[in-house]
PDB file of C-alpha atoms in Angstrom:
ATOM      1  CA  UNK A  49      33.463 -97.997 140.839  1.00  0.00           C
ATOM      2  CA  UNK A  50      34.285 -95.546 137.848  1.00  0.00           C
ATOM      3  CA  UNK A  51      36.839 -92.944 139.363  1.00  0.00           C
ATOM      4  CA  UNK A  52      38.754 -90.168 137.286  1.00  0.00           C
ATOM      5  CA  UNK A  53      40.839 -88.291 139.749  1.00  0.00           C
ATOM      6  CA  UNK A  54      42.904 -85.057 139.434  1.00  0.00           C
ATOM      7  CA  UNK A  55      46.357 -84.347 141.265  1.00  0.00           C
ATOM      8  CA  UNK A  56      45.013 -81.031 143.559  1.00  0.00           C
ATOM      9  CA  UNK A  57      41.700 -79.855 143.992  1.00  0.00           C
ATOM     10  CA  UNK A  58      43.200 -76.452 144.874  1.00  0.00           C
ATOM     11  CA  UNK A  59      46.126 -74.973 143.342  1.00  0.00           C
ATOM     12  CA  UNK A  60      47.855 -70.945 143.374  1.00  0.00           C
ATOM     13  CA  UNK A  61      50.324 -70.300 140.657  1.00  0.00           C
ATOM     14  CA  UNK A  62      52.160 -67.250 139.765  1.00  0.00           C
ATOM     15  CA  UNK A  63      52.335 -65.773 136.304  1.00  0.00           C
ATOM     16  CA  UNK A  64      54.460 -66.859 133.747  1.00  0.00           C
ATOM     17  CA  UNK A  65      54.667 -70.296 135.781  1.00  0.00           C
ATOM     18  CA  UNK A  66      54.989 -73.043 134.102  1.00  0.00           C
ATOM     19  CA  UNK A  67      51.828 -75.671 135.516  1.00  0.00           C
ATOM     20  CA  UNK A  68      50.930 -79.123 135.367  1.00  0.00           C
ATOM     21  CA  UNK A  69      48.005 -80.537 135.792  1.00  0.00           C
ATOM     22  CA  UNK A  70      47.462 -84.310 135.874  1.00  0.00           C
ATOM     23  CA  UNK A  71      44.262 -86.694 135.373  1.00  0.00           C
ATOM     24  CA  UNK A  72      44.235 -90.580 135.765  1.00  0.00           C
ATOM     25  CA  UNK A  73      41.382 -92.832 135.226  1.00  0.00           C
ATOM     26  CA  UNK A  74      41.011 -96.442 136.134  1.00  0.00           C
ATOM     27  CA  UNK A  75      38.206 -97.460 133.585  1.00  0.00           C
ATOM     28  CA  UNK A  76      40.461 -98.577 130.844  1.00  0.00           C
ATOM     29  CA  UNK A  77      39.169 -95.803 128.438  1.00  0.00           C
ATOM     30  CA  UNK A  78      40.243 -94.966 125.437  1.00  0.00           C
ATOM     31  CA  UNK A  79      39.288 -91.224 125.092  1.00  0.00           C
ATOM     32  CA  UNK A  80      40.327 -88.510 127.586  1.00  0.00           C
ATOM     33  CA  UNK A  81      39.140 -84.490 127.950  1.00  0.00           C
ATOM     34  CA  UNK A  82      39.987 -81.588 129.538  1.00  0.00           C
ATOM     35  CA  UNK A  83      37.682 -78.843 130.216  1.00  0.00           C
ATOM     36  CA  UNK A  84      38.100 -75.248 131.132  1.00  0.00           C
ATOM     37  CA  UNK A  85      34.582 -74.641 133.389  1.00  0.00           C
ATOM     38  CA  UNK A  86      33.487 -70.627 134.198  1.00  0.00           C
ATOM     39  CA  UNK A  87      30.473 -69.011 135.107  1.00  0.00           C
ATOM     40  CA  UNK A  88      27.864 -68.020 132.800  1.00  0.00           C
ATOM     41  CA  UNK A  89      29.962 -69.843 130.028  1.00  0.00           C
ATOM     42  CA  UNK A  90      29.465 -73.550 131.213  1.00  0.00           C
ATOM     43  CA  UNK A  91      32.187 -75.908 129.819  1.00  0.00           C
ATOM     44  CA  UNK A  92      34.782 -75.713 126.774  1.00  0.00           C
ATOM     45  CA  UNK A  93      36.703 -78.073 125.604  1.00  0.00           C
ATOM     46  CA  UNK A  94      40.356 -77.270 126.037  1.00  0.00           C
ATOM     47  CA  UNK A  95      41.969 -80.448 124.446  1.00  0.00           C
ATOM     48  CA  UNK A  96      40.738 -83.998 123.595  1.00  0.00           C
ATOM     49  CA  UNK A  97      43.193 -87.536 123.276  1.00  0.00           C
ATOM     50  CA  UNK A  98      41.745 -90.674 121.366  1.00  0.00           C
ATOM     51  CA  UNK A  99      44.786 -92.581 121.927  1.00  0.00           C
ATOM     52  CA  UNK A 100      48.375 -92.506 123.742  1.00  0.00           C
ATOM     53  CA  UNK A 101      50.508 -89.864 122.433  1.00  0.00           C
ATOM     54  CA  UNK A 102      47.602 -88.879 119.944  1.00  0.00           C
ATOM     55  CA  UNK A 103      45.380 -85.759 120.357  1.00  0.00           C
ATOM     56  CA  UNK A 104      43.510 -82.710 119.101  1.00  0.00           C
ATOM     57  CA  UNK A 105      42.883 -79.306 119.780  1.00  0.00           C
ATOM     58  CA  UNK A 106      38.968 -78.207 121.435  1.00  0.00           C
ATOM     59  CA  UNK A 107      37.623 -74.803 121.309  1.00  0.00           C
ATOM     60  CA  UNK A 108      39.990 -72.957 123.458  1.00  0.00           C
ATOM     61  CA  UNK A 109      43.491 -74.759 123.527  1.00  0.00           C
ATOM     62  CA  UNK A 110      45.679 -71.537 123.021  1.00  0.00           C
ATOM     63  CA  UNK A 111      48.026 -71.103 126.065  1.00  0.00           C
ATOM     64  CA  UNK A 112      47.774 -75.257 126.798  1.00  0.00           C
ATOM     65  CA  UNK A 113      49.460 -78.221 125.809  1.00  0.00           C
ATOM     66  CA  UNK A 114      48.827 -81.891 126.917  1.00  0.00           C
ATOM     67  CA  UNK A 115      50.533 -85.149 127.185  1.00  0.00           C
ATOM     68  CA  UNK A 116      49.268 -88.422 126.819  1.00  0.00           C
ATOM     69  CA  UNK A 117      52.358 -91.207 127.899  1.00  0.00           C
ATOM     70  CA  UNK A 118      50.306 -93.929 129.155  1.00  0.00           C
ATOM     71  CA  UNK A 119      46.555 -94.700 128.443  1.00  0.00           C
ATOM     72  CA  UNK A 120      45.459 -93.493 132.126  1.00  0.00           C
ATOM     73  CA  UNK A 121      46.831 -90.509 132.490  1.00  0.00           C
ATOM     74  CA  UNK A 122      46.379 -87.258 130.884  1.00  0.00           C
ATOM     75  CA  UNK A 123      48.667 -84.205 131.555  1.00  0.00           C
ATOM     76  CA  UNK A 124      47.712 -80.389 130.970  1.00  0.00           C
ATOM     77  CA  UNK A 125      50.170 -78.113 130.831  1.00  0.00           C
ATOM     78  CA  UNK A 126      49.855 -74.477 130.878  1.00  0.00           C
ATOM     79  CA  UNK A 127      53.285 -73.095 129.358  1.00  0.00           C
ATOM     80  CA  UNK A 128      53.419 -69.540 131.106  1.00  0.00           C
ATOM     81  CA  UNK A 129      50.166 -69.047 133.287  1.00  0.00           C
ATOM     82  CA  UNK A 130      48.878 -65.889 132.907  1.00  0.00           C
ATOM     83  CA  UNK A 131      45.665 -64.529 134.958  1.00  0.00           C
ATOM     84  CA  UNK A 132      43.117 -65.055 132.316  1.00  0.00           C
ATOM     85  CA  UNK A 133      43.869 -68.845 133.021  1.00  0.00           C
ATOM     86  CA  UNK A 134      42.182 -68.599 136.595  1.00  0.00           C
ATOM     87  CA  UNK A 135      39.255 -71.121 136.373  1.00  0.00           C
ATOM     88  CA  UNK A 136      37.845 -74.585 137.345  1.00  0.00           C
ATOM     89  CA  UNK A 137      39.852 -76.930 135.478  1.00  0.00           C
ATOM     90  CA  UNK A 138      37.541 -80.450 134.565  1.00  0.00           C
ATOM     91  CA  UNK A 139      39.450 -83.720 133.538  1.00  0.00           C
ATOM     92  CA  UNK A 140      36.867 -86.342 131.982  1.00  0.00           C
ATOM     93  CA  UNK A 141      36.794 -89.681 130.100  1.00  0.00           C
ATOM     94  CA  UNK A 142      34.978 -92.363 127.940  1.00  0.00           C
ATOM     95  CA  UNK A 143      35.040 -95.541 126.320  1.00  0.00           C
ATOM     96  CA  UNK A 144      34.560 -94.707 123.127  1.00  0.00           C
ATOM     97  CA  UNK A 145      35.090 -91.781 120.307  1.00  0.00           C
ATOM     98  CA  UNK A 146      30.830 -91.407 120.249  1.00  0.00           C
ATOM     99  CA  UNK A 147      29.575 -88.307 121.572  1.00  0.00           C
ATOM    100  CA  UNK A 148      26.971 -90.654 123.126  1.00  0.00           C
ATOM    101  CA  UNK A 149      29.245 -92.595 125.430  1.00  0.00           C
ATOM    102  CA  UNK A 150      28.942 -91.006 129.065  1.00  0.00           C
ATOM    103  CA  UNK A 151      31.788 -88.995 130.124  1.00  0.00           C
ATOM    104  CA  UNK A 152      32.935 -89.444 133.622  1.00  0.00           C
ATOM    105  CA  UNK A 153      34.129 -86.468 135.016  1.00  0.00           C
ATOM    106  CA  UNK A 154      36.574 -85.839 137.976  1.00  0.00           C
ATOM    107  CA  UNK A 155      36.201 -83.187 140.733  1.00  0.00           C
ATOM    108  CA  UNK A 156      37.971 -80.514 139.276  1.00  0.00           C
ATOM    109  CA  UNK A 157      40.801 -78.148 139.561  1.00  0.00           C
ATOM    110  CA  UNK A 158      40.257 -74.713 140.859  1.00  0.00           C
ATOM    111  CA  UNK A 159      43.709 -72.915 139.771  1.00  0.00           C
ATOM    112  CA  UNK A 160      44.019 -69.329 140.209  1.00  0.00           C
ATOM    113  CA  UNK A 161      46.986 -67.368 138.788  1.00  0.00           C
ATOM    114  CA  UNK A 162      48.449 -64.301 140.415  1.00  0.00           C
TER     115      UNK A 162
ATOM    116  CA  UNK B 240      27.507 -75.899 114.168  1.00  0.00           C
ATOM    117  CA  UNK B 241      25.925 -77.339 117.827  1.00  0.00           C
ATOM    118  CA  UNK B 242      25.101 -75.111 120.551  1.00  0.00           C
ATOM    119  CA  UNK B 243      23.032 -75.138 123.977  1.00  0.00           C
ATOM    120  CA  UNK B 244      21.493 -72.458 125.338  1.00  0.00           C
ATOM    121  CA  UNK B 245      20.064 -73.272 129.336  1.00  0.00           C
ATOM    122  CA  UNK B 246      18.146 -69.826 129.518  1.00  0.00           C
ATOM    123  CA  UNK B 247      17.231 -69.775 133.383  1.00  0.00           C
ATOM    124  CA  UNK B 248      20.947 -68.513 135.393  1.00  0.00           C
ATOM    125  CA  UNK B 249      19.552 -69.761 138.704  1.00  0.00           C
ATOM    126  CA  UNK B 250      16.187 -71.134 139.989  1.00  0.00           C
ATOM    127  CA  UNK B 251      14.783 -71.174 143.579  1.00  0.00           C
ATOM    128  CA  UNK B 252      12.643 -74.222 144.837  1.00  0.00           C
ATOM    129  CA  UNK B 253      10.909 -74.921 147.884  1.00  0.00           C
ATOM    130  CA  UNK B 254      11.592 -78.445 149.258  1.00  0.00           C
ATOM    131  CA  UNK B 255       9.000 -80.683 148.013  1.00  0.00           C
ATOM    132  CA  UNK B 256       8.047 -78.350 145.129  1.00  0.00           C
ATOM    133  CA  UNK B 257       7.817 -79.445 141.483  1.00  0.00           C
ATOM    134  CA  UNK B 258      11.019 -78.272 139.258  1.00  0.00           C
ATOM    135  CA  UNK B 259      11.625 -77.855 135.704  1.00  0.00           C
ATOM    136  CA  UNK B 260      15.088 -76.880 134.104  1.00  0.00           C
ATOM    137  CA  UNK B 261      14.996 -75.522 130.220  1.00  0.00           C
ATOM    138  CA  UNK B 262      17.625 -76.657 127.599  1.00  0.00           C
ATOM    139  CA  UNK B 263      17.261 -75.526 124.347  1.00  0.00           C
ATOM    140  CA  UNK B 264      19.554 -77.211 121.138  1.00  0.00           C
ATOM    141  CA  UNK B 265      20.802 -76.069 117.998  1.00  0.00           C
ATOM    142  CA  UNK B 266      21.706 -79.006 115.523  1.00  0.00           C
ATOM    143  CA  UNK B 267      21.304 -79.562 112.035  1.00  0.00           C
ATOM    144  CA  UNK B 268      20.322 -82.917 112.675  1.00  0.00           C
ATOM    145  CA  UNK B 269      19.042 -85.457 115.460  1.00  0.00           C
ATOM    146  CA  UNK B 270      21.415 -84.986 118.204  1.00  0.00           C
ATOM    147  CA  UNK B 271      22.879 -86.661 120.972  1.00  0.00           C
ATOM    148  CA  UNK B 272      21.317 -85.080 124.485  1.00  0.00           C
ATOM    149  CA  UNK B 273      22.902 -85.118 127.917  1.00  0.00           C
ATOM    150  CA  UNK B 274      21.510 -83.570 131.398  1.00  0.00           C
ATOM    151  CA  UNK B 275      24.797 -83.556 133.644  1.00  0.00           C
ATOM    152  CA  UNK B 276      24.613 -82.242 137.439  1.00  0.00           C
ATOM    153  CA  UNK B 277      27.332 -80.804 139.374  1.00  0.00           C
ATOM    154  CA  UNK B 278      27.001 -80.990 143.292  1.00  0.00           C
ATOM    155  CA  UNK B 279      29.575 -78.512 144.803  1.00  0.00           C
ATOM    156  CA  UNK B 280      32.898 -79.744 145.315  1.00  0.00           C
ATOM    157  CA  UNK B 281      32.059 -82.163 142.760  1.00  0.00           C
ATOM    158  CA  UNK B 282      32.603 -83.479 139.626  1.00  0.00           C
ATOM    159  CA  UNK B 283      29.753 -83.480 137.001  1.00  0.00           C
ATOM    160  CA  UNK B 284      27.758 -86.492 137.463  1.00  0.00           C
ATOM    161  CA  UNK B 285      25.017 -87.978 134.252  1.00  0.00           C
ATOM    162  CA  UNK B 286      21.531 -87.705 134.940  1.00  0.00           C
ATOM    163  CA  UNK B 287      20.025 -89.228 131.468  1.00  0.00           C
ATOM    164  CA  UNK B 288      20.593 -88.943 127.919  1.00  0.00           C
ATOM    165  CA  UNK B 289      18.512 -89.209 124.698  1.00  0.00           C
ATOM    166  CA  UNK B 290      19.727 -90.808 121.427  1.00  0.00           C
ATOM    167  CA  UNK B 291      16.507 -91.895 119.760  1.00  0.00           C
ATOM    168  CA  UNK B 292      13.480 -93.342 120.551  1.00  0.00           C
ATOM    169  CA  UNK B 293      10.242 -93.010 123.400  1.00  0.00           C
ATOM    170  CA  UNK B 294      11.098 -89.281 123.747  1.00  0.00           C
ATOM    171  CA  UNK B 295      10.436 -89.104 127.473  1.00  0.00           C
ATOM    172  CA  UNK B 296      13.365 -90.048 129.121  1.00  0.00           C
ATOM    173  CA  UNK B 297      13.881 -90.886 132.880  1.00  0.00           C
ATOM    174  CA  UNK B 298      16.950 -91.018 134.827  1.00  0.00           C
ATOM    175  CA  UNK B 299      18.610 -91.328 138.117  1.00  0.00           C
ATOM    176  CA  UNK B 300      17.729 -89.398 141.353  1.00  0.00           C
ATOM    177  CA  UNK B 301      13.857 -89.326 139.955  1.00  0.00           C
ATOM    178  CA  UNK B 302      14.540 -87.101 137.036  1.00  0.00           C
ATOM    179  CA  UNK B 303      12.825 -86.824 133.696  1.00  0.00           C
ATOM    180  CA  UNK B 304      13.590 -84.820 130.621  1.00  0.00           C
ATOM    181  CA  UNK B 305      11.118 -84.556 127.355  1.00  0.00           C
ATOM    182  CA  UNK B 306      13.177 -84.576 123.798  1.00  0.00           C
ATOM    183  CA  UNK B 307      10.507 -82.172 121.435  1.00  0.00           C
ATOM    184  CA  UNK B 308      12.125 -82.020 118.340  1.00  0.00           C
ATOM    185  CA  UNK B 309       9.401 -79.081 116.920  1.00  0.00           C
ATOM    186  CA  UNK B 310      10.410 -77.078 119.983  1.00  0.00           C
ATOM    187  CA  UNK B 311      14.313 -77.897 119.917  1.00  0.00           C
ATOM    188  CA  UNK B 312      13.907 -78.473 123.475  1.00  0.00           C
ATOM    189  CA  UNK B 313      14.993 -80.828 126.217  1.00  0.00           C
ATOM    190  CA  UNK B 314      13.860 -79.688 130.021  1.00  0.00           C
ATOM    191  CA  UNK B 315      14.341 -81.749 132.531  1.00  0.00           C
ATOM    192  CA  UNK B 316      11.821 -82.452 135.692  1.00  0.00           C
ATOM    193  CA  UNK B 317      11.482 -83.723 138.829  1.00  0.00           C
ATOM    194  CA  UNK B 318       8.152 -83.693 140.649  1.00  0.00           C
ATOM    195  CA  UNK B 319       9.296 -82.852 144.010  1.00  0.00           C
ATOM    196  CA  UNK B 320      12.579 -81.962 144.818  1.00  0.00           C
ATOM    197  CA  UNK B 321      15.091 -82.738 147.966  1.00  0.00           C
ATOM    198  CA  UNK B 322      17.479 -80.261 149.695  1.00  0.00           C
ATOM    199  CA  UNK B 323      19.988 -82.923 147.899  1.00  0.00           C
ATOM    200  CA  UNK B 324      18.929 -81.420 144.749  1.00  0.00           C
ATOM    201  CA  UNK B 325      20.557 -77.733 145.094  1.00  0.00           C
ATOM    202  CA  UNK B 326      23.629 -78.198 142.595  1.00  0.00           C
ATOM    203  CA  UNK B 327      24.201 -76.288 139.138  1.00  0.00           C
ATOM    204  CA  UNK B 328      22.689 -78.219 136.042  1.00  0.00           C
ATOM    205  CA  UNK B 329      24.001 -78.237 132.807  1.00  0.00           C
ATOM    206  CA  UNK B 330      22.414 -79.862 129.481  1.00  0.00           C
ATOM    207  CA  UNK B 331      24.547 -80.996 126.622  1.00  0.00           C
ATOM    208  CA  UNK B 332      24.483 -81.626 122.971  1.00  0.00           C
ATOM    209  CA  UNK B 333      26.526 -84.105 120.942  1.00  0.00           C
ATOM    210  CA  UNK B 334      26.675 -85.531 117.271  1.00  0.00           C
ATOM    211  CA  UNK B 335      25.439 -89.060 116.686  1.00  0.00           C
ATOM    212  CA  UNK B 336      28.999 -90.014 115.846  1.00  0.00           C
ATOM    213  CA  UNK B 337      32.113 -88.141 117.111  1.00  0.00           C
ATOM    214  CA  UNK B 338      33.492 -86.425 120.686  1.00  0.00           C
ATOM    215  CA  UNK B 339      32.227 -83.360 121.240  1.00  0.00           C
ATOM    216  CA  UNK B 340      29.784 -82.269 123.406  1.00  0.00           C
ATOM    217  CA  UNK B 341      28.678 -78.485 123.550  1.00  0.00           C
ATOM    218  CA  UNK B 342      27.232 -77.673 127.378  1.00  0.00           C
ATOM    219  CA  UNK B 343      25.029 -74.938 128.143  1.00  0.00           C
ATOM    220  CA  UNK B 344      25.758 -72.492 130.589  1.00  0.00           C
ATOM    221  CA  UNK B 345      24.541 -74.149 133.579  1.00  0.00           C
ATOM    222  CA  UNK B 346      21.327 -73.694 135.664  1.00  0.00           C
ATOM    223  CA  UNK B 347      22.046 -73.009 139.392  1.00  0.00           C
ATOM    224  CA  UNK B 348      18.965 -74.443 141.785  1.00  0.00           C
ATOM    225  CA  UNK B 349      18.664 -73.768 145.358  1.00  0.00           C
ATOM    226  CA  UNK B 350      16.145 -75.455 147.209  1.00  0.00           C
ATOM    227  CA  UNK B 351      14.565 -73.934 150.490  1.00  0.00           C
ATOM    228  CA  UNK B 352      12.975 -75.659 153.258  1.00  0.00           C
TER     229      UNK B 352
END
């Protein structure tokens, strides 16, 4: 079965923390998201990765970085949290760089900053 | 540039009852169109997507959606709903070739016995 999993499901920081946040997949696939999920805005794409070690910037990446070592496993990284970066955080993949592959989404990160 | 607009915030459904989700696209030209649903605690999960074709489109869990390109739409249906339905909606646009998808808002449905 398809899994994408994500390190916590629940997660406190303190501002000016430095945070990880870490997404594997088992499927093999080649491209890997990570979305920033709130209500009434739906989901925005924080950062995308095609490839290992190769990536590019969504609609919102300011105040996150990612890593891409190995082919399953995608890192966020959120440099010095700050409160505005309290949210869901969604980790997803696919097989291929078409919109119109299915993404496969994990369960999500709630992270809340204080 | 793509955008999704899901105009309904949250929707209340009797168990049983007929249900009908709106999704309305912006794209310069044929997109790519996704229905995702997100149980709570829970990842989001595909229902269906449209790429071309018969423009009525079914999917898992007994959902439907109707592509009218005239209207810009995409709603999705089900004709009678479960208490397993109650989870927040969301419907998605993509280009024929590339990554990103845009998501609407979200619908939230509660169903009531």
């Amino acid at each position: 079965d398809v899994k994408v999993t994500q390190s916590s499901r629940y997660l406190v920081k303190r501002t000016g923390e430095k945070v990880f946040l870490e997404c594997v997949q088992d499927m093999d696939h080649e491209n890997m998201f990570w979305y920033r999920q709130d209500p009434g805005l739906g989901l925005r794409l924080i950062y995308f990765s095609y490839d290992v070690k190769m990536k590019e910037k969504g609609d919102i990446p300011e105040g996150y970085s990612v890593s891409r070592e190995k082919k399953e496993r995608f890192s966020l990284i959120l440099e010095s949290a700050s409160t505005n970066q309290t949210s869901m955080y969604l980790c997803a993949s696919s097989p291929a760089v078409r919109a119109a592959d299915e993404q496969y989404f994990g369960p999500g990160t709630r992270l809340t900053v204080t | 540039a793509q955008s999704v607009t899901q105009p309904d915030i949250h929707i209340t459904v009797s168990e049983g009852a007929s249900l009908e989700l709106r999704c309305n696209y912006s794209y310069g030209a044929t997109p790519y169109l996704f229905w995702y649903v997100q149980s709570p605690g829970q990842g989001l999960q595909l229902l269906l997507k449209y790429f071309s074709g018969d423009t009525l489109v079914q999917g898992i869990k007994g959902f439907e959606a109707e592509f009218k390109r005239s209207q810009s739409s995409f709603n999705l249906r089900k004709p009678s709903v479960h208490w397993s339905d109650a989870a927040e909606y969301f419907c998605a646009v993509g280009p024929p070739v590339g990554y990103k998808l845009s998501f609407g808002a979200g619908t939230t449905v509660t169903v009531r016995a």
